[in-house]
């Protein structure tokens, strides 16, 4: 290739590269909620050391109709899997039940994504004994994370928790010592929000009684990937490159 056509070709190649980069403008979000129940203390108030009558289990499920996705253009959403069945927990100090729900999304080339999930993290204590009473000390810990990249990115995570106590006749009473809400979110380019917290709880189960502890995490994200306009200086520079062969020809004819 002669020098006469080399610079215009390079200029056009540069413009093509910039145009491709412009078309690939993208926005992303990633959010997760980790919930952990840990047994801090455990005692049989009737027969010390005997926990055979205490049944403990945890579940991690999607709330009924708890997922929503709306995607137009180029975009995707990836959610972590849920447990298929109830998980048994050993009745012992130090035993824990922990699960993480994560939601990621991406959009590019003018794509639009909006999604929301609601996950349930539940733990239940059932006293199956006809004679023994149990005292349980428990800590709920949770970590929330939300991060976003791209000027049109929004993501957030919220967690709510509560407890319910049922007596042997299965009459329910809400426990006011274990309830609350928290939140972590971000809507700025290249930003991350993180929240770590815990709540202690203590309860006694008489024969036939039941204690249920509930935590729910809402995870959401919104993305709009818009092409980023190229600076005017880029176009002026490219135009100058294209004009160079003509200028050299003019110089020769003067």
XYZ file of C-alpha atoms in Angstrom, residues 1-8 245 248:
10
model
C 0.000 0.000 0.000
C 1.363 3.429 -0.938
C 1.797 6.252 1.532
C -0.946 8.134 -0.305
C -3.557 5.658 0.960
C -1.911 4.559 4.196
C -3.009 7.447 6.440
C -6.636 7.503 5.260
C -2.708 13.492 1.846
C 0.852 17.203 1.024
